[in-house]
Coordinates of N, CA, C and O in Angstrom, one line a residue:
M1 N 0.9 -1.2 0.0 CA 0.0 0.0 0.0 C 0.9 1.2 0.0 O 1.8 1.4 0.8
G2 N 0.6 2.1 -0.9 CA 1.5 3.3 -1.0 C 1.1 4.4 -0.1 O 0.3 4.2 0.9
S3 N 1.6 5.6 -0.3 CA 1.3 6.7 0.6 C 0.0 7.4 0.3 O -0.4 8.3 1.0
G4 N -0.7 6.9 -0.7 CA -1.9 7.5 -1.1 C -1.8 8.7 -2.0 O -2.7 9.3 -2.4
V5 N -0.5 9.1 -2.3 CA -0.3 10.2 -3.2 C 0.0 9.6 -4.6 O 0.8 8.7 -4.7
A6 N -0.7 10.1 -5.5 CA -0.5 9.7 -6.9 C 0.9 10.0 -7.3 O 1.5 11.0 -6.9
S7 N 1.5 9.2 -8.1 CA 2.8 9.4 -8.6 C 2.9 9.5 -10.1 O 1.9 9.1 -10.8
G8 N 4.0 9.9 -10.6 CA 4.2 10.0 -12.0 C 3.6 11.2 -12.6 O 3.0 12.0 -11.9
P9 N 3.9 11.4 -13.9 CA 3.4 12.7 -14.5 C 1.9 12.9 -14.4 O 1.4 14.0 -14.3
G10 N 1.1 11.8 -14.3 CA -0.3 12.0 -14.2 C -0.8 12.8 -13.0 O -1.8 13.5 -13.0
A11 N 0.0 12.7 -11.9 CA -0.3 13.4 -10.7 C -0.2 15.0 -10.9 O -0.7 15.7 -10.1
L12 N 0.6 15.4 -11.9 CA 0.8 16.8 -12.2 C -0.3 17.4 -13.1 O -0.2 18.6 -13.5
L13 N -1.2 16.6 -13.6 CA -2.1 17.1 -14.6 C -3.5 17.5 -14.0 O -4.2 16.7 -13.4
D14 N -3.7 18.8 -14.1 CA -5.0 19.3 -13.6 C -6.0 19.2 -14.8 O -5.6 19.6 -16.0
P15 N -7.2 18.6 -14.6 CA -8.1 18.4 -15.8 C -8.4 19.7 -16.5 O -8.7 19.7 -17.7
A16 N -8.3 20.8 -15.8 CA -8.5 22.1 -16.5 C -7.4 22.5 -17.5 O -7.6 23.4 -18.3
A17 N -6.3 21.7 -17.4 CA -5.2 22.0 -18.3 C -5.2 21.0 -19.5 O -4.1 20.6 -20.0
V18 N -6.3 20.5 -19.8 CA -6.4 19.5 -20.9 C -7.4 20.1 -22.0 O -8.5 20.5 -21.7
R19 N -6.9 20.1 -23.2 CA -7.7 20.5 -24.4 C -7.6 19.3 -25.4 O -6.5 19.0 -25.8
L20 N -8.8 18.8 -25.8 CA -8.7 17.6 -26.7 C -9.1 17.9 -28.1 O -8.9 17.1 -29.0
D21 N -9.5 19.2 -28.4 CA -9.9 19.5 -29.8 C -9.4 20.8 -30.2 O -10.1 21.6 -30.8
A22 N -8.1 21.0 -30.0 CA -7.5 22.3 -30.4 C -7.0 22.3 -31.8 O -6.9 21.3 -32.5
R23 N -6.8 23.5 -32.3 CA -6.3 23.7 -33.7 C -5.1 24.6 -33.5 O -5.2 25.6 -32.7
A24 N -4.0 24.4 -34.2 CA -2.8 25.3 -34.1 C -2.4 25.7 -35.5 O -2.4 25.0 -36.4
D25 N -1.9 26.9 -35.5 CA -1.3 27.5 -36.7 C 0.2 27.3 -36.6 O 0.9 28.3 -36.6
G26 N 0.6 26.1 -36.5 CA 2.0 25.8 -36.5 C 2.5 25.6 -35.0 O 1.8 25.7 -34.1
R27 N 3.8 25.3 -35.0 CA 4.5 25.0 -33.8 C 4.4 26.1 -32.7 O 4.0 25.8 -31.5
D28 N 4.7 27.3 -33.0 CA 4.7 28.4 -32.0 C 3.3 28.6 -31.4 O 3.2 28.8 -30.2
D29 N 2.3 28.5 -32.2 CA 0.9 28.6 -31.8 C 0.6 27.5 -30.8 O 0.0 27.7 -29.8
A30 N 1.0 26.3 -31.2 CA 0.8 25.1 -30.3 C 1.4 25.3 -29.0 O 0.9 25.0 -27.9
I31 N 2.7 25.8 -29.0 CA 3.4 26.0 -27.7 C 2.7 27.1 -26.9 O 2.6 26.9 -25.7
R32 N 2.3 28.1 -27.5 CA 1.6 29.2 -26.8 C 0.3 28.6 -26.1 O 0.0 29.0 -25.0
Q33 N -0.4 27.8 -26.8 CA -1.6 27.2 -26.2 C -1.3 26.4 -25.0 O -2.0 26.4 -24.0
C34 N -0.2 25.6 -25.0 CA 0.2 24.8 -23.9 C 0.6 25.8 -22.7 O 0.2 25.6 -21.6
G35 N 1.3 26.8 -23.1 CA 1.8 27.8 -22.1 C 0.6 28.5 -21.4 O 0.6 28.7 -20.2
R36 N -0.4 28.9 -22.3 CA -1.5 29.6 -21.7 C -2.3 28.7 -20.7 O -2.8 29.2 -19.7
L37 N -2.4 27.4 -21.0 CA -3.1 26.5 -20.0 C -2.3 26.5 -18.7 O -2.9 26.5 -17.7
L38 N -1.0 26.4 -18.8 CA -0.2 26.4 -17.6 C -0.4 27.7 -16.8 O -0.4 27.7 -15.5
V39 N -0.5 28.8 -17.5 CA -0.8 30.1 -16.8 C -2.2 30.1 -16.2 O -2.4 30.5 -15.0
E40 N -3.2 29.6 -16.9 CA -4.6 29.6 -16.4 C -4.7 28.8 -15.2 O -5.6 29.1 -14.3
I41 N -4.0 27.7 -15.0 CA -4.1 26.9 -13.8 C -3.2 27.3 -12.7 O -3.1 26.7 -11.6
G42 N -2.5 28.5 -12.9 CA -1.7 29.0 -11.8 C -0.3 28.3 -11.6 O 0.3 28.5 -10.6
A43 N 0.1 27.6 -12.6 CA 1.4 26.9 -12.5 C 2.6 27.7 -12.9 O 3.7 27.5 -12.3
V44 N 2.4 28.7 -13.8 CA 3.5 29.5 -14.2 C 2.9 30.9 -14.4 O 1.7 31.2 -14.5
T45 N 3.8 31.9 -14.5 CA 3.5 33.3 -14.9 C 3.7 33.4 -16.4 O 4.4 32.6 -17.0
E46 N 3.1 34.5 -16.9 CA 3.1 34.7 -18.4 C 4.5 34.6 -19.0 O 4.6 34.1 -20.1
P47 N 5.6 35.1 -18.4 CA 6.9 35.0 -19.1 C 7.4 33.6 -19.4 O 8.2 33.4 -20.3
Y48 N 6.8 32.6 -18.8 CA 7.2 31.2 -19.0 C 6.9 30.8 -20.5 O 7.6 30.0 -21.1
I49 N 5.8 31.4 -21.1 CA 5.4 31.1 -22.4 C 6.6 31.4 -23.4 O 7.0 30.6 -24.2
Q50 N 7.2 32.6 -23.2 CA 8.3 33.0 -24.0 C 9.5 32.1 -23.8 O 10.2 31.7 -24.7
S51 N 9.7 31.6 -22.6 CA 10.7 30.7 -22.2 C 10.5 29.4 -23.0 O 11.5 28.7 -23.5
M52 N 9.3 28.9 -23.1 CA 9.0 27.7 -23.9 C 9.3 27.9 -25.3 O 9.9 27.0 -26.0
L53 N 9.0 29.1 -25.9 CA 9.3 29.4 -27.3 C 10.8 29.4 -27.5 O 11.4 28.9 -28.5
D54 N 11.6 30.0 -26.5 CA 13.0 30.1 -26.6 C 13.6 28.7 -26.6 O 14.6 28.4 -27.4
R55 N 13.1 27.8 -25.8 CA 13.6 26.5 -25.7 C 13.5 25.8 -27.0 O 14.4 25.1 -27.6
E56 N 12.3 25.9 -27.6 CA 12.0 25.3 -28.9 C 12.9 25.8 -30.0 O 13.3 25.0 -30.9
R57 N 13.3 27.1 -29.9 CA 14.1 27.6 -31.0 C 15.6 27.2 -30.8 O 16.3 27.2 -31.8
S58 N 16.0 26.7 -29.6 CA 17.3 26.2 -29.4 C 17.4 24.7 -29.7 O 18.4 24.2 -30.2
I59 N 16.4 24.0 -29.3 CA 16.3 22.5 -29.5 C 14.9 22.1 -29.6 O 14.1 22.5 -28.7
S60 N 14.6 21.3 -30.6 CA 13.2 20.8 -30.7 C 12.7 19.9 -29.6 O 13.5 19.0 -29.1
T61 N 11.5 20.1 -29.2 CA 10.9 19.2 -28.1 C 10.0 18.1 -28.7 O 9.3 17.4 -28.0
Y62 N 10.1 18.0 -30.1 CA 9.4 16.9 -30.7 C 10.0 15.6 -30.3 O 11.2 15.5 -30.4
L63 N 9.2 14.6 -29.9 CA 9.8 13.3 -29.5 C 9.7 12.4 -30.6 O 10.7 12.0 -31.2
A64 N 8.5 11.9 -30.9 CA 8.2 10.9 -31.9 C 6.7 10.5 -31.8 O 6.1 11.0 -30.8
E65 N 6.2 9.7 -32.6 CA 4.9 9.2 -32.5 C 3.9 10.4 -32.5 O 2.8 10.3 -31.8
G66 N 4.2 11.5 -33.1 CA 3.3 12.6 -33.1 C 3.2 13.4 -31.8 O 2.2 14.1 -31.6
V67 N 4.2 13.3 -31.0 CA 4.1 13.9 -29.6 C 5.3 14.9 -29.4 O 6.4 14.5 -29.8
A68 N 5.0 16.0 -28.9 CA 6.0 17.0 -28.5 C 5.8 17.3 -27.0 O 4.7 17.2 -26.5
I69 N 6.9 17.7 -26.4 CA 6.9 18.0 -24.9 C 7.5 19.4 -24.7 O 8.6 19.5 -24.1
P70 N 6.8 20.4 -25.1 CA 7.4 21.8 -24.9 C 7.6 22.1 -23.4 O 6.7 21.8 -22.6
H71 N 8.7 22.7 -23.1 CA 9.0 23.2 -21.8 C 9.9 24.4 -21.9 O 10.5 24.6 -22.9
G72 N 10.1 25.0 -20.7 CA 10.9 26.3 -20.7 C 12.4 26.0 -20.6 O 12.9 24.9 -20.4
T73 N 13.1 27.1 -20.7 CA 14.6 27.1 -20.5 C 14.9 27.2 -19.0 O 14.1 27.5 -18.2
A74 N 16.2 27.0 -18.7 CA 16.7 27.2 -17.3 C 16.4 28.6 -16.9 O 16.0 28.8 -15.7
E75 N 16.5 29.6 -17.8 CA 16.3 31.0 -17.4 C 14.8 31.2 -17.1 O 14.4 32.2 -16.4
G76 N 13.9 30.4 -17.6 CA 12.5 30.5 -17.4 C 12.0 30.0 -16.0 O 10.8 30.1 -15.7
K77 N 12.9 29.3 -15.3 CA 12.5 28.7 -14.0 C 11.8 29.6 -13.0 O 11.0 29.2 -12.3
D78 N 12.3 30.9 -13.0 CA 11.7 31.9 -12.1 C 10.2 32.1 -12.3 O 9.5 32.5 -11.5
A79 N 9.7 31.8 -13.5 CA 8.3 32.0 -13.9 C 7.5 30.7 -13.5 O 6.3 30.8 -13.6
V80 N 8.1 29.7 -13.0 CA 7.4 28.5 -12.6 C 7.0 28.6 -11.1 O 7.8 28.7 -10.2
L81 N 5.7 28.5 -10.8 CA 5.2 28.5 -9.5 C 5.0 27.2 -8.9 O 5.2 27.0 -7.6
R82 N 4.7 26.2 -9.7 CA 4.6 24.8 -9.2 C 4.7 23.8 -10.4 O 4.5 24.2 -11.5
D83 N 5.1 22.6 -10.1 CA 5.2 21.6 -11.2 C 3.8 21.3 -11.7 O 2.9 21.1 -10.9
A84 N 3.7 21.2 -13.1 CA 2.4 20.9 -13.7 C 2.6 20.5 -15.1 O 3.6 20.7 -15.7
L85 N 1.6 19.9 -15.7 CA 1.5 19.5 -17.1 C 0.3 20.1 -17.7 O -0.7 20.4 -17.0
A86 N 0.4 20.4 -19.0 CA -0.8 20.8 -19.8 C -0.8 19.8 -21.0 O 0.3 19.6 -21.6
V87 N -1.9 19.3 -21.4 CA -2.0 18.4 -22.5 C -3.0 19.0 -23.5 O -4.1 19.3 -23.2
V88 N -2.5 19.1 -24.7 CA -3.3 19.7 -25.8 C -3.2 18.8 -27.0 O -2.1 18.4 -27.5
R89 N -4.4 18.3 -27.5 CA -4.5 17.4 -28.6 C -4.9 18.3 -29.8 O -5.9 19.0 -29.7
F90 N -4.2 18.0 -30.9 CA -4.5 18.7 -32.2 C -5.0 17.6 -33.2 O -4.1 17.0 -33.9
P91 N -6.3 17.3 -33.2 CA -6.8 16.2 -34.0 C -6.3 16.3 -35.5 O -6.1 15.3 -36.1
E92 N -6.2 17.5 -36.0 CA -5.8 17.7 -37.4 C -4.3 17.8 -37.6 O -3.8 17.9 -38.7
G93 N -3.6 17.8 -36.4 CA -2.2 17.9 -36.5 C -1.7 19.3 -36.5 O -2.4 20.2 -37.0
A94 N -0.6 19.6 -36.0 CA 0.1 20.9 -36.0 C 1.5 20.7 -36.6 O 2.2 19.8 -36.2
D95 N 1.8 21.5 -37.6 CA 3.1 21.4 -38.2 C 4.2 21.8 -37.2 O 4.2 23.0 -36.7
W96 N 5.1 20.9 -36.9 CA 6.2 21.1 -35.9 C 7.5 21.0 -36.7 O 8.2 20.0 -36.6
N97 N 7.8 22.1 -37.4 CA 9.0 22.1 -38.3 C 9.1 20.9 -39.2 O 10.1 20.2 -39.2
G98 N 7.9 20.6 -39.8 CA 7.9 19.5 -40.8 C 7.4 18.2 -40.2 O 7.0 17.3 -40.9
A99 N 7.3 18.0 -38.9 CA 6.7 16.9 -38.2 C 5.3 17.2 -37.9 O 4.9 18.4 -37.7
K100 N 4.4 16.2 -37.9 CA 3.0 16.4 -37.6 C 2.8 16.0 -36.1 O 2.9 14.9 -35.8
V101 N 2.4 17.0 -35.3 CA 2.2 16.8 -33.9 C 0.7 16.8 -33.6 O 0.0 17.7 -34.0
T102 N 0.2 15.7 -33.0 CA -1.2 15.6 -32.7 C -1.4 15.7 -31.2 O -2.5 15.9 -30.7
L103 N -0.3 15.6 -30.4 CA -0.4 15.7 -28.9 C 0.8 16.5 -28.4 O 2.0 16.1 -28.7
A104 N 0.6 17.6 -27.7 CA 1.6 18.4 -27.1 C 1.4 18.3 -25.6 O 0.3 18.6 -25.1
I105 N 2.5 18.0 -24.8 CA 2.4 18.0 -23.4 C 3.3 19.0 -22.9 O 4.6 18.9 -22.9
G106 N 2.8 20.2 -22.4 CA 3.6 21.2 -21.9 C 4.0 20.9 -20.5 O 3.2 20.4 -19.7
I107 N 5.2 21.2 -20.2 CA 5.8 20.9 -18.8 C 6.3 22.1 -18.1 O 7.0 23.0 -18.7
A108 N 5.9 22.3 -16.9 CA 6.4 23.3 -16.0 C 7.0 22.6 -14.8 O 6.3 21.8 -14.2
A109 N 8.2 22.9 -14.5 CA 8.9 22.2 -13.3 C 9.9 23.2 -12.7 O 10.6 23.9 -13.4
R110 N 9.9 23.2 -11.4 CA 10.8 24.0 -10.6 C 12.1 23.2 -10.4 O 12.1 22.0 -10.4
G111 N 13.2 24.0 -10.3 CA 14.5 23.3 -10.0 C 14.8 22.4 -11.1 O 14.7 22.6 -12.3
D112 N 15.3 21.2 -10.7 CA 15.7 20.2 -11.7 C 14.6 19.2 -11.9 O 14.8 18.1 -12.5
G113 N 13.4 19.5 -11.4 CA 12.2 18.5 -11.5 C 11.9 18.2 -12.9 O 11.4 17.1 -13.2
H114 N 12.2 19.0 -13.9 CA 11.8 18.7 -15.3 C 12.6 17.5 -15.8 O 12.0 16.8 -16.6
M115 N 13.8 17.3 -15.3 CA 14.5 16.1 -15.8 C 13.8 14.8 -15.4 O 13.7 13.9 -16.3
A116 N 13.3 14.7 -14.2 CA 12.6 13.5 -13.8 C 11.3 13.4 -14.6 O 10.9 12.3 -15.1
I117 N 10.6 14.5 -14.8 CA 9.3 14.5 -15.5 C 9.6 14.1 -16.9 O 8.9 13.2 -17.5
L118 N 10.6 14.7 -17.6 CA 10.9 14.4 -18.9 C 11.3 12.9 -19.1 O 10.8 12.2 -20.1
G119 N 12.0 12.4 -18.2 CA 12.4 10.9 -18.2 C 11.2 10.0 -18.2 O 11.0 9.1 -18.9
E120 N 10.3 10.3 -17.2 CA 9.1 9.5 -17.1 C 8.2 9.6 -18.3 O 7.6 8.6 -18.8
L121 N 8.0 10.9 -18.8 CA 7.2 11.1 -20.0 C 7.8 10.3 -21.2 O 7.1 9.7 -22.0
A122 N 9.1 10.4 -21.3 CA 9.8 9.8 -22.5 C 9.5 8.3 -22.4 O 9.2 7.7 -23.5
Q123 N 9.6 7.7 -21.3 CA 9.3 6.2 -21.2 C 7.9 5.9 -21.6 O 7.7 4.9 -22.3
I124 N 7.0 6.7 -21.2 CA 5.6 6.5 -21.6 C 5.4 6.7 -23.1 O 4.8 5.9 -23.8
L125 N 5.9 7.9 -23.6 CA 5.6 8.3 -25.0 C 6.4 7.5 -26.0 O 6.0 7.5 -27.2
L126 N 7.5 6.9 -25.6 CA 8.3 6.2 -26.6 C 7.8 4.8 -26.8 O 8.3 4.0 -27.6
D127 N 6.7 4.4 -26.0 CA 6.0 3.2 -26.1 C 4.9 3.4 -27.1 O 3.9 4.1 -26.8
P128 N 5.0 2.9 -28.4 CA 4.0 3.3 -29.4 C 2.6 3.0 -29.0 O 1.7 3.8 -29.3
A129 N 2.3 1.9 -28.3 CA 0.9 1.6 -27.8 C 0.4 2.7 -26.9 O -0.7 3.1 -27.0
R130 N 1.3 3.1 -25.9 CA 0.8 4.1 -24.9 C 0.7 5.4 -25.6 O -0.2 6.2 -25.3
A131 N 1.6 5.8 -26.5 CA 1.5 7.1 -27.2 C 0.3 7.1 -28.0 O -0.4 8.1 -28.0
R132 N -0.1 6.0 -28.7 CA -1.3 6.0 -29.4 C -2.5 6.1 -28.5 O -3.5 6.9 -28.8
A133 N -2.5 5.4 -27.4 CA -3.6 5.5 -26.4 C -3.8 7.0 -26.0 O -4.9 7.5 -25.8
L134 N -2.7 7.7 -25.7 CA -2.8 9.1 -25.3 C -3.4 9.9 -26.4 O -4.2 10.8 -26.1
R135 N -2.9 9.7 -27.6 CA -3.4 10.5 -28.7 C -4.9 10.3 -28.9 O -5.6 11.2 -29.4
E136 N -5.4 9.1 -28.6 CA -6.8 8.8 -28.8 C -7.7 8.9 -27.6 O -8.9 8.8 -27.7
A137 N -7.1 9.3 -26.5 CA -7.9 9.4 -25.2 C -9.0 10.5 -25.4 O -8.7 11.5 -26.1
T138 N -10.1 10.3 -24.8 CA -11.2 11.3 -25.0 C -11.6 12.0 -23.7 O -12.5 12.9 -23.8
T139 N -10.9 11.7 -22.6 CA -11.2 12.5 -21.4 C -9.9 12.8 -20.7 O -8.9 12.1 -20.8
A140 N -9.9 13.9 -19.9 CA -8.8 14.3 -19.1 C -8.4 13.2 -18.1 O -7.2 12.9 -17.8
E141 N -9.4 12.5 -17.6 CA -9.2 11.4 -16.6 C -8.4 10.2 -17.3 O -7.5 9.7 -16.7
R142 N -8.7 9.9 -18.5 CA -8.0 8.8 -19.2 C -6.6 9.2 -19.5 O -5.7 8.4 -19.3
I143 N -6.4 10.5 -19.9 CA -5.0 11.0 -20.1 C -4.2 10.9 -18.8 O -3.1 10.4 -18.8
A144 N -4.8 11.4 -17.7 CA -4.1 11.3 -16.4 C -3.7 9.9 -16.1 O -2.6 9.6 -15.6
G145 N -4.6 8.9 -16.3 CA -4.4 7.5 -16.0 C -3.3 7.0 -16.9 O -2.4 6.2 -16.4
L146 N -3.2 7.4 -18.2 CA -2.2 6.9 -19.1 C -0.8 7.5 -18.7 O 0.2 6.9 -19.0
L147 N -0.8 8.6 -18.0 CA 0.4 9.3 -17.6 C 0.9 8.8 -16.2 O 1.9 9.3 -15.7
T148 N 0.1 7.9 -15.6 CA 0.5 7.4 -14.3 C 1.1 6.0 -14.5 O 0.6 5.2 -15.2
P149 N 2.3 5.8 -13.9 CA 3.0 4.5 -14.0 C 2.1 3.4 -13.6 O 1.3 3.5 -12.7
A150 N 2.2 2.3 -14.3 CA 1.4 1.1 -14.0 C 1.4 0.7 -12.6 O 0.4 0.4 -12.0
E151 N 2.6 0.7 -11.9 CA 2.6 0.3 -10.5 C 1.9 1.3 -9.6 O 1.6 0.9 -8.5
A152 N 1.7 2.5 -10.1 CA 1.0 3.5 -9.2 C -0.5 3.5 -9.4 O -1.2 4.1 -8.7
S153 N -0.9 2.7 -10.4 CA -2.4 2.7 -10.7 C -3.0 1.3 -10.7 O -3.8 1.0 -11.5
D154 N -2.5 0.5 -9.8 CA -3.0 -0.9 -9.8 C -4.4 -1.0 -9.4 O -5.0 -2.1 -9.6
D155 N -5.0 -0.1 -8.7 CA -6.3 -0.2 -8.2 C -7.4 -0.3 -9.2 O -7.6 0.4 -10.0

């Protein structure tokens, strides 16, 4: 029996930070949408969105399987109020420098927390079956469940 605290990236997902039917005018618009959700749930302040765009311009956050994980730069950490995720699905796809992204998971993390979150997300998203299930999920609850490690969601 665990501590009763949910673990894994799913624990960082506020259902209010999930959009399942978004449209984006390309990569930067998709990143701004993720950032705005993080602002709306009180996880970051407005400057974090620019930090996410700056990160993308230095290194792409596109992973694979139609998934990108936009997050801010080290300089943007001051704009992070708490660790959180935002999930935005683009059913028609968003052009991500030539790749088609249908799911963007925005990450806000304080300190070095983003490394652990990125590692856990990469494990989930690099599994084609789980990545497909995430892309096809129809509720915030299902997305949170898919982002929770199997050992944390046995119940």
